[in-house]
Short mmCIF file of C-alpha atoms and ligand atoms in Angstrom, two decimals:
data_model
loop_
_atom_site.label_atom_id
_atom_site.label_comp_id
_atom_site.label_asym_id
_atom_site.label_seq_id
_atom_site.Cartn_x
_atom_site.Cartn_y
_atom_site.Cartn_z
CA UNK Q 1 0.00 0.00 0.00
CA UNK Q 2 1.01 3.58 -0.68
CA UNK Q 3 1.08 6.19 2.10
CA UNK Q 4 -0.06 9.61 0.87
CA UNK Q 5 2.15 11.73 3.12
CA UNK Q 6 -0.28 15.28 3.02
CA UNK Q 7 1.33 18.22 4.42
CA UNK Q 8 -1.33 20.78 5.87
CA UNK Q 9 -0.35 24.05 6.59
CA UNK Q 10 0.51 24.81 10.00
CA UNK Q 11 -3.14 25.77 11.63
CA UNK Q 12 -4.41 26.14 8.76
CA UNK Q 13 -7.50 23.71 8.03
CA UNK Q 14 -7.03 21.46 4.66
CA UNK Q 15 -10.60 20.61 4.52
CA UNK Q 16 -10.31 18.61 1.70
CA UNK Q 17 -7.60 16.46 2.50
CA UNK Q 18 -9.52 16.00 5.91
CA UNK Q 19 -12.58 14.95 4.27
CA UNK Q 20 -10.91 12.64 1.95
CA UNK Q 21 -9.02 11.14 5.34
CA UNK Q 22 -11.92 11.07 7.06
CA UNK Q 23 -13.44 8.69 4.18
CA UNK Q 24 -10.49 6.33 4.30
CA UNK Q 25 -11.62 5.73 7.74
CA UNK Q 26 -15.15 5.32 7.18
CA UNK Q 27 -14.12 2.81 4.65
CA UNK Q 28 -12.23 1.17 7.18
CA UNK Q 29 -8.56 2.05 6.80
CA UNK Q 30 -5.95 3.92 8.57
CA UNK Q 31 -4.94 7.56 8.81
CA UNK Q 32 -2.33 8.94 11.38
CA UNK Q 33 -2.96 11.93 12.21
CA UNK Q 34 -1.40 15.32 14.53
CA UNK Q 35 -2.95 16.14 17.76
CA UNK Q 36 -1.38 18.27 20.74
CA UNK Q 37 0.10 15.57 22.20
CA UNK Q 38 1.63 13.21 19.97
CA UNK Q 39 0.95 12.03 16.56
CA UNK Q 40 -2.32 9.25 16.52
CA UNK Q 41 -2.83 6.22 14.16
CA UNK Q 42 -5.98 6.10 13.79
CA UNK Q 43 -8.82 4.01 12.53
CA UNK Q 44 -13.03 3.71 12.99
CA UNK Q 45 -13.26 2.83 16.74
CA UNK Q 46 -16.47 0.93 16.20
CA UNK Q 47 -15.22 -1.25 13.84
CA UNK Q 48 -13.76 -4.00 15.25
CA UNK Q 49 -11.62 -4.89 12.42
CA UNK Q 50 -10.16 -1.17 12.00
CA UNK Q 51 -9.20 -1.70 15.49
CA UNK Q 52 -7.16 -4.98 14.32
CA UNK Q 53 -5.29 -3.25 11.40
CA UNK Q 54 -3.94 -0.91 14.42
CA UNK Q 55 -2.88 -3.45 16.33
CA UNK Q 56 -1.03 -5.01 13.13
CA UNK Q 57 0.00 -1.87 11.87
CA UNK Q 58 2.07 -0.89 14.85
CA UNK Q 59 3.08 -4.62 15.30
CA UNK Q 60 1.67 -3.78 19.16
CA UNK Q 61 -0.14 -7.19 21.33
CA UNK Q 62 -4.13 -6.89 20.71
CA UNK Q 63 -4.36 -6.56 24.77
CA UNK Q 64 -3.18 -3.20 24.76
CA UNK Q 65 -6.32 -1.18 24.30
CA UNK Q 66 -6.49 1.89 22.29
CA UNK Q 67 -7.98 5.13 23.35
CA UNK Q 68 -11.25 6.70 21.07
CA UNK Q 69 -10.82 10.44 20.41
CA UNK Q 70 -14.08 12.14 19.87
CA UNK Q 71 -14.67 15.62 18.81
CA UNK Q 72 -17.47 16.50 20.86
CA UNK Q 73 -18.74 16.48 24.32
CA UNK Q 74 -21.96 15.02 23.19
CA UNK Q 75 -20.67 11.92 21.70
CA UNK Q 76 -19.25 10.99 24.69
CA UNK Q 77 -22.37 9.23 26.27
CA UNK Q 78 -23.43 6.73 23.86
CA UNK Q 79 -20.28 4.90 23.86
CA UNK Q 80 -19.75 4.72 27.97
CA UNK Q 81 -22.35 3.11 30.53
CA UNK Q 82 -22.56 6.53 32.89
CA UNK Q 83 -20.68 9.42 33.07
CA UNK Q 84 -19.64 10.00 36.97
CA UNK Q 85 -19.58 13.87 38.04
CA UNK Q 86 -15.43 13.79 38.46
CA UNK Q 87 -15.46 13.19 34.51
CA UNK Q 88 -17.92 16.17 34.18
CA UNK Q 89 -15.89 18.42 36.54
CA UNK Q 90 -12.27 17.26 34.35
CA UNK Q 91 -14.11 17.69 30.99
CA UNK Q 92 -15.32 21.83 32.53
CA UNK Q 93 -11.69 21.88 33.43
CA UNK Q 94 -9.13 20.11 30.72
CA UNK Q 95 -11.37 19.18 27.51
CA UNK Q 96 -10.74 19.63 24.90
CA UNK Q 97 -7.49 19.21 26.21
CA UNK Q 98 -4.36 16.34 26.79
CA UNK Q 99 -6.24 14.37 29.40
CA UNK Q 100 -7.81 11.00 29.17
CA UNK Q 101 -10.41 9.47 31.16
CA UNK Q 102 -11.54 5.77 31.77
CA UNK Q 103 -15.50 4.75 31.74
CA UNK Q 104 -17.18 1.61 31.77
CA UNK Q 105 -17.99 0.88 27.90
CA UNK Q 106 -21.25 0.58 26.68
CA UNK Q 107 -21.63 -1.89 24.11
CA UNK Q 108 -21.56 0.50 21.00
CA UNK Q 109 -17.72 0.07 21.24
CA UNK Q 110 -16.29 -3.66 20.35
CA UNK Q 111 -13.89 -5.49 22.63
CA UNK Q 112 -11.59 -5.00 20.00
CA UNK Q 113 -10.79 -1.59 20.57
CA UNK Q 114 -10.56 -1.76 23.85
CA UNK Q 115 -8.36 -4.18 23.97
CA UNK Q 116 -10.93 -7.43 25.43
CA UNK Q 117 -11.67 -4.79 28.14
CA UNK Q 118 -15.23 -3.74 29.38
CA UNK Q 119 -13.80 -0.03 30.06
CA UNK Q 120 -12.83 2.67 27.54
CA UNK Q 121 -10.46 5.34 27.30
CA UNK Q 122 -11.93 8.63 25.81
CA UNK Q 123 -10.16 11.70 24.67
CA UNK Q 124 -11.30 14.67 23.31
CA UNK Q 125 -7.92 16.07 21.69
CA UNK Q 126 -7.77 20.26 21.61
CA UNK Q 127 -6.27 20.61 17.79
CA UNK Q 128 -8.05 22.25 15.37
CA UNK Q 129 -7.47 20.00 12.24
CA UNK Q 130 -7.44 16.82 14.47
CA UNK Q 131 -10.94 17.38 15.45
CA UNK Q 132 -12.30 17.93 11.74
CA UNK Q 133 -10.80 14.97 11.08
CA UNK Q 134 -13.03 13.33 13.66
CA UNK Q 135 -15.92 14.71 12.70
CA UNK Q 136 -15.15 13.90 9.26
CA UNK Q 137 -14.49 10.43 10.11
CA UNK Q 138 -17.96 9.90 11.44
CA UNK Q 139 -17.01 11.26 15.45
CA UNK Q 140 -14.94 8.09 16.68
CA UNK Q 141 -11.68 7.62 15.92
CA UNK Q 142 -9.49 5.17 17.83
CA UNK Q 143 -5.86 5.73 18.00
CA UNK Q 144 -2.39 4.44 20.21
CA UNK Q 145 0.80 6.79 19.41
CA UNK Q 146 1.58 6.55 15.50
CA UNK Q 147 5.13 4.41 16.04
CA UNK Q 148 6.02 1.07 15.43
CA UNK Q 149 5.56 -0.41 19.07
CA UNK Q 150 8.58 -0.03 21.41
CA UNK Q 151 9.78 3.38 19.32
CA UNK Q 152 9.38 6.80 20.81
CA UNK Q 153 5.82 8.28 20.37
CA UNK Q 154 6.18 10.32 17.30
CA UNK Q 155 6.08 14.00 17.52
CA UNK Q 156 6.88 14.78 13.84
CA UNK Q 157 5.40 13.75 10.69
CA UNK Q 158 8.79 12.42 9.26
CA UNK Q 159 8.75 9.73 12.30
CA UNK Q 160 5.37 8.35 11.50
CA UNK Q 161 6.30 7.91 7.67
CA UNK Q 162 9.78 6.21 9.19
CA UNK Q 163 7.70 3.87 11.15
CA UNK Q 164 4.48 3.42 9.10
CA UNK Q 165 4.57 4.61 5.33
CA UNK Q 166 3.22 1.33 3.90
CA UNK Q 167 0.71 0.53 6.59
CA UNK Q 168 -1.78 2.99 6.24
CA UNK Q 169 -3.48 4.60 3.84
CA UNK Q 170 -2.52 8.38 4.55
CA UNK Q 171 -0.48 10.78 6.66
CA UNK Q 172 -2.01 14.11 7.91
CA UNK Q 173 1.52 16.53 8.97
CA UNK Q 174 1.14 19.53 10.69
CA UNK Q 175 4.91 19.86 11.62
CA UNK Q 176 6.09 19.41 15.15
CA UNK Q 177 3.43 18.83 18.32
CA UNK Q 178 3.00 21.32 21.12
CA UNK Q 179 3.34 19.25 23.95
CA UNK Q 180 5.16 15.83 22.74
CA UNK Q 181 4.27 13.62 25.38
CA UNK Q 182 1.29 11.29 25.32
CA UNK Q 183 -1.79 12.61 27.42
CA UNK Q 184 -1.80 11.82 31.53
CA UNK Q 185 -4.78 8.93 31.73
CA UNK Q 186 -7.01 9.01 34.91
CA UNK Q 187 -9.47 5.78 35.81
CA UNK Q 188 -12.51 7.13 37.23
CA UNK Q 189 -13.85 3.83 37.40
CA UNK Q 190 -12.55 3.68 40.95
CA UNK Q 191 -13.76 4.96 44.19
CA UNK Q 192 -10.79 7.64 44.11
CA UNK Q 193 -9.79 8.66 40.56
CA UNK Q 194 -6.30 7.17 39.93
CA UNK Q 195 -3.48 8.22 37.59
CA UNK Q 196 -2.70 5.57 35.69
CA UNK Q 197 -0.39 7.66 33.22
CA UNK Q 198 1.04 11.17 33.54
CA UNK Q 199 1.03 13.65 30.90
CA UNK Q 200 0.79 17.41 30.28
CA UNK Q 201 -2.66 17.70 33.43
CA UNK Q 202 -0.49 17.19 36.37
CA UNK Q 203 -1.33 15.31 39.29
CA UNK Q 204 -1.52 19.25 41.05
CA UNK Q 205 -3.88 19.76 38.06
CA UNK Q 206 -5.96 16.99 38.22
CA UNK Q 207 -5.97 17.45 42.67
CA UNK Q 208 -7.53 21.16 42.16
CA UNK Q 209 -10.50 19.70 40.84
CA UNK Q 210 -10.96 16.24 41.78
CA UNK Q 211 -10.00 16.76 45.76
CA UNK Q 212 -8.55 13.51 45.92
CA UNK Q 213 -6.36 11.90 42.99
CA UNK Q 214 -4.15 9.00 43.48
CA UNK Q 215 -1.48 8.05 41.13
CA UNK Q 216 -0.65 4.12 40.26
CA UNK Q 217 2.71 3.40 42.15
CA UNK Q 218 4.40 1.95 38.89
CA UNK Q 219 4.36 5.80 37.26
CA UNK Q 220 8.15 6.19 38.57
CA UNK Q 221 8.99 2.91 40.33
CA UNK Q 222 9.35 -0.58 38.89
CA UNK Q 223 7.14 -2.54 41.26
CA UNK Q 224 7.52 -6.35 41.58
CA UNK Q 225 4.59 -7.42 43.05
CA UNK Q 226 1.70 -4.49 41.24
CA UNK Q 227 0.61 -5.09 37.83
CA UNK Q 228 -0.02 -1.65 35.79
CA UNK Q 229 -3.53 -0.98 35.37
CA UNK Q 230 -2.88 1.03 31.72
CA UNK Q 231 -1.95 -2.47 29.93
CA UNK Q 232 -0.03 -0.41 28.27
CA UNK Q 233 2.60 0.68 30.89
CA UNK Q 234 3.86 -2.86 31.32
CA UNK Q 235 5.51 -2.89 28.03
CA UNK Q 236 9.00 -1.55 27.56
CA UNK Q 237 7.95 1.35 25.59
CA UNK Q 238 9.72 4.48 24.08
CA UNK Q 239 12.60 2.60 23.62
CA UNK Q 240 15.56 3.92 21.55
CA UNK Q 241 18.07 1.43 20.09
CA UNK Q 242 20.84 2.57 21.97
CA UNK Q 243 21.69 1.48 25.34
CA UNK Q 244 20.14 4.28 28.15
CA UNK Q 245 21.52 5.35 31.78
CA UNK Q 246 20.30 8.00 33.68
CA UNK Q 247 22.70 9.25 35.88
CA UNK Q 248 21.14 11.09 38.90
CA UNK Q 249 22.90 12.97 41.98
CA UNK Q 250 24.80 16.57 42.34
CA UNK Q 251 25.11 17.82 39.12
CA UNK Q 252 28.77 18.45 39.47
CA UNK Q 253 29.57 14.69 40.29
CA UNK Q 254 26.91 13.57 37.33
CA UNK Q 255 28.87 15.77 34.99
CA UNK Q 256 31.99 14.11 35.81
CA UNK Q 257 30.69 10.88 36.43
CA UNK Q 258 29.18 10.81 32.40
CA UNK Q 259 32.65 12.31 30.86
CA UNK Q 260 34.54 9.21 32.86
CA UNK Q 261 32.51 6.87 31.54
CA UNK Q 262 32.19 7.78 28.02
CA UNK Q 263 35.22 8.45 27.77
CA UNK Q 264 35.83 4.91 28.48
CA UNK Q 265 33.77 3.53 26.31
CA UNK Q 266 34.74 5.96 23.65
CA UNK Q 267 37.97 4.51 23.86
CA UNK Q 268 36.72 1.26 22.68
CA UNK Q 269 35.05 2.55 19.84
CA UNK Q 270 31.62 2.67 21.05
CA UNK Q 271 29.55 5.93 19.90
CA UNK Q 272 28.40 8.09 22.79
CA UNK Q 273 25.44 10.15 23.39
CA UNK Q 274 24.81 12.29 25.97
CA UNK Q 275 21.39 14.37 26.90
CA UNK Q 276 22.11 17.07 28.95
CA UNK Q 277 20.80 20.33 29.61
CA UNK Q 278 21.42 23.92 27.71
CA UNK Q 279 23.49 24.91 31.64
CA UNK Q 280 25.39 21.80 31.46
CA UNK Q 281 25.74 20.40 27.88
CA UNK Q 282 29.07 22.27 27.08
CA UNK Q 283 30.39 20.67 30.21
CA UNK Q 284 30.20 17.02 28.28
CA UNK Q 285 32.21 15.00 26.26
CA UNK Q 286 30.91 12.71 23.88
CA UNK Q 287 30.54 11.64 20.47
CA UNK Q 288 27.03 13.50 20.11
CA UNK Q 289 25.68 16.17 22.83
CA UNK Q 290 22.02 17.57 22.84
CA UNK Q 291 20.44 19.64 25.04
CA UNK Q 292 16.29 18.79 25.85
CA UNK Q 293 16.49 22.78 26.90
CA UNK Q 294 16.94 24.71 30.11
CA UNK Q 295 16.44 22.95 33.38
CA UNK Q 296 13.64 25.04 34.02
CA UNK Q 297 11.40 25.08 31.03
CA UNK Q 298 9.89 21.59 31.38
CA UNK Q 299 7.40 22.05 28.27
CA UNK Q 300 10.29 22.45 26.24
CA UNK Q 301 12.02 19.24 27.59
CA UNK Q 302 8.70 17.57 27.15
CA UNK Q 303 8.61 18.81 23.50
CA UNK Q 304 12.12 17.62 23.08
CA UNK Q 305 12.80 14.41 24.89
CA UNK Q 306 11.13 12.13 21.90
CA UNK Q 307 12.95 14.07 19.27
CA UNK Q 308 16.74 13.48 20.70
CA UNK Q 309 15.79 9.58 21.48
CA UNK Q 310 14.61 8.99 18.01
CA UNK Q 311 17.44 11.09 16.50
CA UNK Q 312 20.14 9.24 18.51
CA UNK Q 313 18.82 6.43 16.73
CA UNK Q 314 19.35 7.91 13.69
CA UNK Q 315 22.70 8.75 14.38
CA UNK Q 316 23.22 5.08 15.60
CA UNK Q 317 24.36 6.00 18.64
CA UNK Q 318 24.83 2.78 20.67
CA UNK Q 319 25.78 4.13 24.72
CA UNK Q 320 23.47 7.37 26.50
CA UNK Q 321 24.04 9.06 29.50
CA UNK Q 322 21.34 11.15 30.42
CA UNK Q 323 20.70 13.79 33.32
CA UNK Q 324 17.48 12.94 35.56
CA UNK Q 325 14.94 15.64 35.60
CA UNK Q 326 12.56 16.63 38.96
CA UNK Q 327 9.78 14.30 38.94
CA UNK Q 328 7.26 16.73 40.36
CA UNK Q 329 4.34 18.70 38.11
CA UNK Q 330 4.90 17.76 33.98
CA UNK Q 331 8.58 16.40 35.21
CA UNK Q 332 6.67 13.53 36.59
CA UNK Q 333 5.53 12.43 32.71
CA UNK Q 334 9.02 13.13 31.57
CA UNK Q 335 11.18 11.00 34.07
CA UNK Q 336 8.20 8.47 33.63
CA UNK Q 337 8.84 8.57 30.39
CA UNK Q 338 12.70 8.94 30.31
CA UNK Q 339 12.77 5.79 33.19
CA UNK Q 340 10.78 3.50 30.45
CA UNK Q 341 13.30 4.51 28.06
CA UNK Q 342 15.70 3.21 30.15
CA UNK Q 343 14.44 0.17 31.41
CA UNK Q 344 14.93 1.74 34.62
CA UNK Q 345 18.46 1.62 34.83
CA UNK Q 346 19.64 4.67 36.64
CA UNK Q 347 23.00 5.38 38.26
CA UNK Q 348 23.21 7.29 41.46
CA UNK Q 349 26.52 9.14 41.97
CA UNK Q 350 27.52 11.06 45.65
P1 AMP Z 1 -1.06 5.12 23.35
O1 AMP Z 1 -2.24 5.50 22.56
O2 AMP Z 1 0.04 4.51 22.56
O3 AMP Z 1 -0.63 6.26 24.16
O4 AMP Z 1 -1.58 3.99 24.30
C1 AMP Z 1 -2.81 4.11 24.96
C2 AMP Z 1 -2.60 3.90 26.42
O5 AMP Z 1 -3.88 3.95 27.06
C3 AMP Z 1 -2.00 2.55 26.74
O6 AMP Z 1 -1.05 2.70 27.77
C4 AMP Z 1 -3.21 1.77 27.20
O7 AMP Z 1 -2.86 0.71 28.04
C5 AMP Z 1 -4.04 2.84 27.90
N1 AMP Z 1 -5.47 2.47 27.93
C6 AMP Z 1 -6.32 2.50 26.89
N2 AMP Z 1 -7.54 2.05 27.25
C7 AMP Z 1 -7.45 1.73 28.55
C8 AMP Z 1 -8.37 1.19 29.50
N3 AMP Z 1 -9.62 0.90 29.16
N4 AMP Z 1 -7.94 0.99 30.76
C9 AMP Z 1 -6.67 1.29 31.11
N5 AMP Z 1 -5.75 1.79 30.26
C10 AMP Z 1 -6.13 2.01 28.99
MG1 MG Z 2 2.13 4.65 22.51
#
């Protein structure tokens, strides 16, 4: 199949190519797509075997259920079984917006989609051209991240045609994302709302409104005996094909810590990258350096941390070092993030 890679204008509307997408998808084929977030793949949410050309096209396991976009507030109650007033209060507050919720399912939306589960995820994404393309598509789209499982989310349209020209039908490009982390996800379906991902709506966010908000212990820590309850977060996800340390402690000793060892391993011929920070990045030596930004601007390492993993890649960088980040407001979704990437492995230097 041939990918027609369509390149809208930045905010500006292409209603034609959106209309013609948002056939493809009534027809039942693929289009990824730009939101705020990251880039979707998307497909007809109610039909079952849309849902299964996802799951193939991103080579991801069909338990992994994908979350259905909608465009509209009202569309939201015919495909859940009630809608509890914490939703209503975090749709007032963050819709359209990068937040996902979790309902009970009503039976308008097949097990397919949702991965064999009897809840749904539902978000209503807050990009112009992303939500004509819903509408256009007939108001339900469902979509995972546009990669090839276990590759960084895609925040560009060049990554999704890397991972995916051949697999779907067409490409909508708007450039680089705002945000470039996937949307936080919060389960209502429990007595106390819980965070099952973070995102962009931190938990300080999400506490304003709801009162209470608890988030799933696995976010930052690698818990033996507590299963995920995303099915999602279980997989080793955002991978990038080179080998990734963080190295955590006074940044001083990290600094000097990272030259020592990459040094080493320079030495025996294996390519380094280091991410760093625009303060501290001139400090390192390595075979490639890039700065996520300053320290303190944690959109901007948010918008950047997919982009460096994906172009280390491309660089085939095979060893990173990488500073850890404070884990507190949208730093909790990028060291969640950034720890997945890494398998966990982080070095603690005193
Ligand atoms: P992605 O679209 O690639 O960001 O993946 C969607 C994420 O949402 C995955 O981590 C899923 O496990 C999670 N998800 C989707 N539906 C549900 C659900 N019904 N319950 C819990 N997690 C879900
Ligand atoms: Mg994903």
């Amino acid at each position: 199949m041939e990918t027609r890679w369509i390149r809208l204008q930045k905010g500006n509307t292409d209603l034609k190519a959106i209309r013609e997408a948002g056939e493809i998808i009534r027809r039942g084929g693929l289009v990824a797509f730009p939101t705020e977030t990251v880039y979707g793949l998307g497909g007809d949410a109610l039909n079952p075997a849309s849902s299964n050309k996802i799951y193939a096209a991103k080579g991801r396991p069909s338990d992994n259920p994908l979350i259905v976009h909608i465009c509209r507030w009202e569309d939201l109650p015919p495909i859940v079984k009630e809608i509890p007033p914490q939703a209503k209060a975090l749709a007032d507050a963050f819709w359209p917006g990068p937040l996902t919720m979790i309902f009970q399912k009503s039976d308008l939306v097949p097990k397919e989609t949702t991965g064999g589960l009897s809840t749904v995820a539902v978000r209503y994404p807050d990009h112009k051209q992303a939500l004509e393309f819903i509408k256009a598509a007939g108001g339900y789209i469902a979509a995972p991240s546009a990669n090839t499982s276990g590759r960084p989310s895609p925040t560009e349209g060049k990554y999704v045609y890397e991972d995916l020209s051949g697999k779907i039908e067409m490409l909508l490009d708007d450039g680089l994302v705002s945000i470039g982390l996937e949307s936080t996800i919060v389960d209502l379906t429990e007595e106390i709302p819980v965070i099952l991902r973070p995102g962009y709506i931190t938990e300080e966010m999400l506490q304003r409104v709801l009162g209470e908000v608890c988030a799933d212990p696995t976010i930052l820590h690698v818990a033996a005996d507590a299963a995920p309850k995303a099915p999602g977060m279980k997989y080793r996800h955002y991978a990038p094909k080179g080998d990734l340390t963080i190295v955590t402690g006074q940044m001083e000793t990290v600094v000097s810590k990272v030259n020592a060892l990459s040094g080493q391993a320079m030495e025996q011929g294996v390519k380094v990258g280091i991410i760093g920070t625009d303060e501290t990045i001139s400090s390192y030596q390595a075979d490639v350096k890039k700065s996520v930004g300053k320290r303190t601007d944690e959109a901007a390492i948010a918008r950047r941390l997919y982009q460096i993993l994906r172009e280390f890649d491309d660089e085939n960088v095979q060893l990173i070092y990488s500073e850890a980040f404070d884990d507190t407001g949208i730093g909790q979704a990028i060291m969640n993030r950034l720890l997945k990437a890494a398998g966990h492995k982080v070095l603690t230097v005193t």
